[in-house]
Short mmCIF file of C-alpha atoms in Angstrom, two decimals:
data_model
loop_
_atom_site.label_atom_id
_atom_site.label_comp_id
_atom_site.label_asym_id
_atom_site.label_seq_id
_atom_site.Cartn_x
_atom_site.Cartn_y
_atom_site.Cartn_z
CA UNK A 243 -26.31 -3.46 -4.80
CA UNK A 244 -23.96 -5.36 -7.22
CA UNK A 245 -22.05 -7.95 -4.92
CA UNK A 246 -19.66 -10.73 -5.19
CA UNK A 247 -20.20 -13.57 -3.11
CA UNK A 248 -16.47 -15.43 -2.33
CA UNK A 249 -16.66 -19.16 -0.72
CA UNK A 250 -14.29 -21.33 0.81
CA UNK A 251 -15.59 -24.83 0.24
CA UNK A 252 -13.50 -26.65 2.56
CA UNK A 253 -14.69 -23.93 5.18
CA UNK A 254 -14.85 -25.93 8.76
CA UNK A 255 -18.42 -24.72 9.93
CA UNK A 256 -20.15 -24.98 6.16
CA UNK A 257 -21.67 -27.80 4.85
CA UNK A 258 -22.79 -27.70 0.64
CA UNK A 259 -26.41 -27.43 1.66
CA UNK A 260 -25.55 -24.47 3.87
CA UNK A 261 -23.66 -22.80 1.47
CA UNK A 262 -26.18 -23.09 -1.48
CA UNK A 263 -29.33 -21.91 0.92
CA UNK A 264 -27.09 -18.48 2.63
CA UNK A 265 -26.57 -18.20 -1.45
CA UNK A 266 -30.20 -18.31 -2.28
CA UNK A 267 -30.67 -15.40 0.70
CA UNK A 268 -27.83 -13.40 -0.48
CA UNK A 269 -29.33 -13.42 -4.17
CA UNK A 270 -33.19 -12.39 -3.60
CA UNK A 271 -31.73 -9.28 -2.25
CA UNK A 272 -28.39 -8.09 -4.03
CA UNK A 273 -27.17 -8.56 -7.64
CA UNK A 274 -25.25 -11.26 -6.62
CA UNK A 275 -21.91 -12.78 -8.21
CA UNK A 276 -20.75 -16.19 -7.02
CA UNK A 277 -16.85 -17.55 -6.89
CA UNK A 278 -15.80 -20.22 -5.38
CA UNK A 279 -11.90 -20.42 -4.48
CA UNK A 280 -9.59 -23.05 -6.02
CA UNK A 281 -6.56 -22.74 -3.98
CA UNK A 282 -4.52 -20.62 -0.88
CA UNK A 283 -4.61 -17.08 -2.70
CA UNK A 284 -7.67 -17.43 -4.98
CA UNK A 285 -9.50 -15.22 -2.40
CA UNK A 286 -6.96 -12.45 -2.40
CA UNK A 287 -6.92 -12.32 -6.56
CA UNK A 288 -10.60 -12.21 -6.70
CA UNK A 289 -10.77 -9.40 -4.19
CA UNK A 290 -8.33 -7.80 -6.10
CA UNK A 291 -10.58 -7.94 -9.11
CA UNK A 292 -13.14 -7.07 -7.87
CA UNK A 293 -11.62 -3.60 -6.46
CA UNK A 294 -10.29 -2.83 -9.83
CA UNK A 295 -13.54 -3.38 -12.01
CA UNK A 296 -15.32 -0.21 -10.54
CA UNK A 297 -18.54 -1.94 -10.52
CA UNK A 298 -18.55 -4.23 -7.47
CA UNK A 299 -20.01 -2.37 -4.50
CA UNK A 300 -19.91 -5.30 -1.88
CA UNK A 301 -17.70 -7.80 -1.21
CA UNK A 302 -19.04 -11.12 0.95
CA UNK A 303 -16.52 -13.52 2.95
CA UNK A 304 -18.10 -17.06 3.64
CA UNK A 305 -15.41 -18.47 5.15
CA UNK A 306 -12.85 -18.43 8.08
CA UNK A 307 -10.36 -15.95 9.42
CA UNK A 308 -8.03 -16.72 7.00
CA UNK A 309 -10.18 -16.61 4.02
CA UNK A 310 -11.34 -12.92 5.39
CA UNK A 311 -7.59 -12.09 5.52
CA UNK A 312 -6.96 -13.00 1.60
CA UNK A 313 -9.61 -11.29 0.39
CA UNK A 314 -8.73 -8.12 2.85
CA UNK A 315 -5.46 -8.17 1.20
CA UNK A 316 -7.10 -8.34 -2.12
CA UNK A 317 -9.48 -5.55 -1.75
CA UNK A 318 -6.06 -3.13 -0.36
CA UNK A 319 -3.74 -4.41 -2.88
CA UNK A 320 -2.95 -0.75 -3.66
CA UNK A 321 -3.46 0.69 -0.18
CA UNK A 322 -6.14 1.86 2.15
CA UNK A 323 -9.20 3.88 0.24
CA UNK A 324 -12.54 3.59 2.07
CA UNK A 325 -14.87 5.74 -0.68
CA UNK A 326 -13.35 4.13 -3.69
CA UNK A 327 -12.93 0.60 -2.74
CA UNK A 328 -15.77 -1.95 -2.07
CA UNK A 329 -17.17 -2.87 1.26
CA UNK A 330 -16.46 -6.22 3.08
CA UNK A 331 -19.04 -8.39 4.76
CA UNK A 332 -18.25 -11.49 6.32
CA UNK A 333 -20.67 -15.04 6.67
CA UNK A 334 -18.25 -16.58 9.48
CA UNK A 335 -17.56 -20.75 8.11
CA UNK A 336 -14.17 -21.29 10.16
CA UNK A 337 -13.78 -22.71 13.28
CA UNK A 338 -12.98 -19.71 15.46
CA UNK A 339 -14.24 -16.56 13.19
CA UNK A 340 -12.17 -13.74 15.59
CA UNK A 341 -13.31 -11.08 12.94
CA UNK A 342 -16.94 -11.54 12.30
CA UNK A 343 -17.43 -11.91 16.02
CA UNK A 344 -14.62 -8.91 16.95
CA UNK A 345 -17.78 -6.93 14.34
CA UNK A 346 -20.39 -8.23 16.66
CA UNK A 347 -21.89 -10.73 14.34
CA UNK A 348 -23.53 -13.69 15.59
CA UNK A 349 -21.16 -16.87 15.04
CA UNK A 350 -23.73 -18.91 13.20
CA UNK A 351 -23.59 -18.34 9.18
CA UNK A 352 -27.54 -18.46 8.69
CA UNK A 353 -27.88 -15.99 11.54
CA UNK A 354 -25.37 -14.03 10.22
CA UNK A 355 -26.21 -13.94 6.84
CA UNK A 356 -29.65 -12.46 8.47
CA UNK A 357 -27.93 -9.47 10.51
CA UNK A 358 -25.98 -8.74 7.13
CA UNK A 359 -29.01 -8.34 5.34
CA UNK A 360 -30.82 -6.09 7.84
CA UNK A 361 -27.80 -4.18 7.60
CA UNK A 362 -27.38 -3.81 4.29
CA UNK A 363 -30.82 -2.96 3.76
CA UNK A 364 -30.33 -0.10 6.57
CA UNK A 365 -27.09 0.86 5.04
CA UNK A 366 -25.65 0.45 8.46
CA UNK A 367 -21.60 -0.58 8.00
CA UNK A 368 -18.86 1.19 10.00
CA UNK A 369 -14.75 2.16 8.63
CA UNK A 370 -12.27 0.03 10.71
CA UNK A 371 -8.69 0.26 11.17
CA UNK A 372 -6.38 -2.77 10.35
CA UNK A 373 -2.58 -3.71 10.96
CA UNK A 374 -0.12 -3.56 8.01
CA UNK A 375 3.05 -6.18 8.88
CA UNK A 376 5.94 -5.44 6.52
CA UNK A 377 9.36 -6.46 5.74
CA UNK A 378 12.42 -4.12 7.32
CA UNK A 379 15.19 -2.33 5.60
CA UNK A 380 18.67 -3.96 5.67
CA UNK A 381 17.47 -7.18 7.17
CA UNK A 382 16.60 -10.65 5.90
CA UNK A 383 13.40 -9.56 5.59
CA UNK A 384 13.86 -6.51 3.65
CA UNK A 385 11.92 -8.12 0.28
CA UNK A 386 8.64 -9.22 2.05
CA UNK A 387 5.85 -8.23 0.56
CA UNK A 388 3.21 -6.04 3.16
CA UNK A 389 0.28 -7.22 4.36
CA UNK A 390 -2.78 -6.50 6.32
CA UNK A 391 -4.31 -8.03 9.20
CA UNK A 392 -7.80 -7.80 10.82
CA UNK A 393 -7.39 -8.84 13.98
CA UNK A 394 -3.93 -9.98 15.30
CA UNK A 395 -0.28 -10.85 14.07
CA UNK A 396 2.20 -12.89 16.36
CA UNK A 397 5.61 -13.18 16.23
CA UNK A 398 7.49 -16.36 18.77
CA UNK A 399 5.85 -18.83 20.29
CA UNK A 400 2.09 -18.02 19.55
CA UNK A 401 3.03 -18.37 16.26
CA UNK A 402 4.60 -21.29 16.39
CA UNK A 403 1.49 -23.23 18.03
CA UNK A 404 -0.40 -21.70 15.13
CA UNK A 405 2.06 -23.46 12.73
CA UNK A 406 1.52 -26.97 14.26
CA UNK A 407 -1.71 -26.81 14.18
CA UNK A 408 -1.62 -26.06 10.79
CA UNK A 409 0.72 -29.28 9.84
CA UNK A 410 -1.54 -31.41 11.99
CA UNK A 411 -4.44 -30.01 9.19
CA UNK A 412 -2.66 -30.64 6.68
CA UNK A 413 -2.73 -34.20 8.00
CA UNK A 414 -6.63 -34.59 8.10
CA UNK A 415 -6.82 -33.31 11.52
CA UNK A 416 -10.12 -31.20 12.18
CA UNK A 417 -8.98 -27.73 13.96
CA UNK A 418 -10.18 -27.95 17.53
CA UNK A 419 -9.53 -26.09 20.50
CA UNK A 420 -8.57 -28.73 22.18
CA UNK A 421 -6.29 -29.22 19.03
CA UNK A 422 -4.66 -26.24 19.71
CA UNK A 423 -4.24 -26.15 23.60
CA UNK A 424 -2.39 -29.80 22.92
CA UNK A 425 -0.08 -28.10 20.40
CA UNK A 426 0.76 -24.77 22.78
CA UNK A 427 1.91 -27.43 25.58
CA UNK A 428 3.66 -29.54 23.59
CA UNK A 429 5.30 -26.61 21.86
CA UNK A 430 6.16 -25.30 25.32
CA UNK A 431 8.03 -28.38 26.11
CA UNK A 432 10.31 -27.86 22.85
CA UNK A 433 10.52 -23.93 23.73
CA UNK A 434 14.36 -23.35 23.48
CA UNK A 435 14.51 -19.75 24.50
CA UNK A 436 11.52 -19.86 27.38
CA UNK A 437 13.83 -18.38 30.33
CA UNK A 438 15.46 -15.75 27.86
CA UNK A 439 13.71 -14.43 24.35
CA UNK A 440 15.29 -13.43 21.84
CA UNK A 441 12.90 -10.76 20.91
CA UNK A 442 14.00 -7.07 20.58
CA UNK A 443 10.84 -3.89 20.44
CA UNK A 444 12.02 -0.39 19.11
CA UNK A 445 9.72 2.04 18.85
CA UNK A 446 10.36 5.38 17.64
CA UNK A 447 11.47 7.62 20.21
CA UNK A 448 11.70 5.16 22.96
CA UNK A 449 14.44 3.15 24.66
CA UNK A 450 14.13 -0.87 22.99
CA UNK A 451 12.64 -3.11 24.81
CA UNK A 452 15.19 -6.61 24.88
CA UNK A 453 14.62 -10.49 25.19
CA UNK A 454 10.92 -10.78 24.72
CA UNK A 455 10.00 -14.82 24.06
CA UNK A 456 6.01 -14.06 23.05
CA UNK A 457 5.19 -11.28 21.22
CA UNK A 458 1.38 -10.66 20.39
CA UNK A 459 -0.03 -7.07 18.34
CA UNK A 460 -3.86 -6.72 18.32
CA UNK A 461 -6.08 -5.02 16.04
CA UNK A 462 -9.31 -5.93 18.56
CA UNK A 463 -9.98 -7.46 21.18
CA UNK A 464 -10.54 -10.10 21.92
CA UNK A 465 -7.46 -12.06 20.95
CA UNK A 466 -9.41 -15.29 20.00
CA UNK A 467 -11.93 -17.39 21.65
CA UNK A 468 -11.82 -20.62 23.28
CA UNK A 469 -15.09 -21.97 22.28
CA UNK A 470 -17.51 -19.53 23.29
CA UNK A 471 -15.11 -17.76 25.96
CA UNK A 472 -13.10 -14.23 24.77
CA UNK A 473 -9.72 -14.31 25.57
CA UNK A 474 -8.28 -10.58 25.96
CA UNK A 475 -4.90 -10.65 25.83
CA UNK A 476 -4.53 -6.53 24.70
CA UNK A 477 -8.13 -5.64 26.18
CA UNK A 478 -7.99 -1.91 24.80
CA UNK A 479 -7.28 -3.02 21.58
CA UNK A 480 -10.10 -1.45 19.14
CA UNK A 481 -10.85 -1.11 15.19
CA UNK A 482 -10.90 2.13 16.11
CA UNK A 483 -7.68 2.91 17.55
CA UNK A 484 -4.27 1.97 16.56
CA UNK A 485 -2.37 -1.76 17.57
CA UNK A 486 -2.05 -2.53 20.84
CA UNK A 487 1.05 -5.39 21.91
CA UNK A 488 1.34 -7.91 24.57
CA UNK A 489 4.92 -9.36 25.30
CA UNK A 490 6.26 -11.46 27.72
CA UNK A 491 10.00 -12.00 28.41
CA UNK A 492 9.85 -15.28 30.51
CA UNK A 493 7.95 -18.42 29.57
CA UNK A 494 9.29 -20.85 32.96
CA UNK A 495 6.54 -22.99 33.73
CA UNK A 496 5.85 -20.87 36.49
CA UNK A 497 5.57 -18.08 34.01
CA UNK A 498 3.59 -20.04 31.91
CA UNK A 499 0.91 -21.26 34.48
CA UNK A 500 0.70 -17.42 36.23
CA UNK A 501 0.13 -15.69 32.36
CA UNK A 502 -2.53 -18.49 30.99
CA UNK A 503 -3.93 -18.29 33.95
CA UNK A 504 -4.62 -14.89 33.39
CA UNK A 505 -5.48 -15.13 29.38
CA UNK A 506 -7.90 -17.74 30.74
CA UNK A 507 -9.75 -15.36 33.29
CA UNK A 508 -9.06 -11.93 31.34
CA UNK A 509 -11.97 -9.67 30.07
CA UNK A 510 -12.56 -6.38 28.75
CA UNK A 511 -11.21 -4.68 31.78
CA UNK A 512 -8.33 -6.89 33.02
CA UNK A 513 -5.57 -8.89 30.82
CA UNK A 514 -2.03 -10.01 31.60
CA UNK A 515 -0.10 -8.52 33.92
CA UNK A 516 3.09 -8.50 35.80
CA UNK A 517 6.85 -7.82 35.85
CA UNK A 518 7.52 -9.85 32.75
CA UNK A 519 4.37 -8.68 30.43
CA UNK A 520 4.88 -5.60 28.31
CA UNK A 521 1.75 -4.16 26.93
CA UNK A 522 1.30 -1.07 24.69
CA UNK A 523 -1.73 0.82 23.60
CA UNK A 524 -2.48 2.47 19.87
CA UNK A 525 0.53 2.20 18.69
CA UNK A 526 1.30 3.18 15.07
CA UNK A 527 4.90 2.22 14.26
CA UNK A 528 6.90 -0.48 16.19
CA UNK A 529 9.38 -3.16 14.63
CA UNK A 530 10.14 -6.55 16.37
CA UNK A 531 13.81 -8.00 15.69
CA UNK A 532 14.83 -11.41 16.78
CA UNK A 533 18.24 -12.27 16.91
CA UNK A 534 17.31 -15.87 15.64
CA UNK A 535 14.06 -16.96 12.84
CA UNK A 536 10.80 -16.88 14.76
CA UNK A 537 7.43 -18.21 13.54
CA UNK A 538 5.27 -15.87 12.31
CA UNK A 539 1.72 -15.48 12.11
CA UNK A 540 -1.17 -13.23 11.27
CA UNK A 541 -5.39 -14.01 11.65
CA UNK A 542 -4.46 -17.33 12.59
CA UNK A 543 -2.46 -18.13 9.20
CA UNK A 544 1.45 -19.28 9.61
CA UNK A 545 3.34 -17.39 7.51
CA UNK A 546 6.93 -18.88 8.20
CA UNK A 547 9.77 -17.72 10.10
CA UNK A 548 11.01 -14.13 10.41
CA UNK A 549 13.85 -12.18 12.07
CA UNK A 550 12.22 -8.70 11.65
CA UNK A 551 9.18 -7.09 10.89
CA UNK A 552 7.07 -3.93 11.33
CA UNK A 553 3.89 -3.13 12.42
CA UNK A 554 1.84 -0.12 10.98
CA UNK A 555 -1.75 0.62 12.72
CA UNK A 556 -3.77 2.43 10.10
CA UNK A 557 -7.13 3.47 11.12
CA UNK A 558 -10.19 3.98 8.81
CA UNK A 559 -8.65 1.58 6.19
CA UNK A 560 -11.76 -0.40 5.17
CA UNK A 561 -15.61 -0.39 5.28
CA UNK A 562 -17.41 -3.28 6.81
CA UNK A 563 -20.95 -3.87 7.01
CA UNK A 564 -22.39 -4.98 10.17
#
């Protein structure tokens, strides 16, 4: 099978050595071609090559969530086509690795690498759905380019701890959790709309839904992990259904200790709940409007602020091998 082979060097989990010996593995069994990105985007362009030559078959991630979500973007740069387009296999190297673990894989990139090559060798891989965020009509948003995500967008305040995290990365800072539970309290303290959002859900057919603060659309479930615990906070969500939505309208500190409470102790059969959390199930078409610019996020990478944007569930968009 003729494969390319896409690293992140500054990968959190990855040392060189690591990298070069999953490498070695990768090569004794598949015609292997190796690229190492350069900068935020490389990933996406070499996907994007490599689903335009025709000859690459396989596609490998070793990386983080946000290194799976470039080249994911790459590979569907001209839409969803599972037969045509190459399949995507991921060596998890970030810190958290929602997707690779959402697929089952273990969270260890040598053990990984292992289960990938049992798989491919027994052709077993499975066709996932993923989320398409994109810009709305006749808004400030109305130029912004789509994109896909794997696992889970968020649009308010989860996306604004995502964003200080980020800054305190950029500052040499090694991404923890402990990193980011600092960042969601500290973020809470500067919340200026915590009593009242500002966040308005339409969906077609259906009465809006007004003055959501949080808003978070899932792909799979879990939502993320806080070291080795799954946190559900949409625990239907499925790569085989559409997206499933959590909001919350109030974010008191009551509010706030009753609802992370319950992220904390959630599983696959019990997430948030209560008068102020809204959750939906497969959806496939919902926009979010704020009446003020929110953060925005998706797989864990800050994307900026937004005032609107919609949310497209596509199922079967991409093959995975697992």
């Amino acid at each position: 099978m003729r494969a390319l082979l896409i690293v992140n060097p500054t990968a959190t989990t990855t040392s060189l050595r690591t990298r070069e010996v999953l490498t070695h593995a990768l090569a004794s069994d598949l015609e292997l071609d190796v690229a190492t990105t350069e900068s935020r985007g490389h990933a996406r362009e070499l996907a994007r090559l490599a689903a335009v030559n025709g000859e690459t078959e396989l596609v490998i991630a070793l990386g983080g969530d946000g290194t799976v979500n470039e080249i994911v973007n790459g590979l569907l740069h001209e839409g969803p086509d599972p037969g045509r387009l190459p399949r995507l296999a991921v060596v998890p190297g970030g810190s958290t690795n929602v997707f690779a673990r959402a697929l089952g894989l273990p969270n260890h990139a040598v053990e990984a690498t292992g289960v990938l090559l049992d798989a491919i060798e027994s052709r077993r891989e499975r066709t996932i759905g993923l989320g398409l965020a994109s810009g709305v009509p006749d808004t400030d948003d109305t130029g912004v380019r789509p994109r896909w995500f794997t696992f889970c967008a968020g649009f308010g305040f989860d996306a604004g701890v995502v964003g200080r995290v980020e800054q305190h990365r950029e500052r040499g800072k090694r991404s923890t959790h402990a990193l980011y539970v600092r960042q969601a309290l500290r973020a809470f303290l500067k919340e200026q709309h915590r009593s009242q959002g500002t966040i308005r859900l339409e969906r077609p057919g259906q009465p809006p839904v007004e003055d959501l603060v949080l808003s978070i659309v899932c792909n799979t479930a879990p939502w993320t992990y806080l070291g080795n615990r799954p946190v559900y906070a949409a625990p239907q969500a499925s790569f085989d259904t559409g997206l499933d939505l959590l909001g919350l309208s109030r974010m008191t500190p009551l509010a706030l200790s009753r609802y992370g409470t319950q992220l904390l102790t959630s599983s696959p059969e019990r997430g948030p709940r209560g008068k102020h959390a809204v959750t939906l199930h497969d959806q496939t078409d919902f926009t979010l409007h704020s009446q003020v610019p929110l953060p925005f996020q998706m797989d864990g990478d800050h994307l900026g602020v937004r005032t609107s944007v919609n949310f497209t569930g596509v199922r079967r968009a991409l093959r995975v091998i697992v």
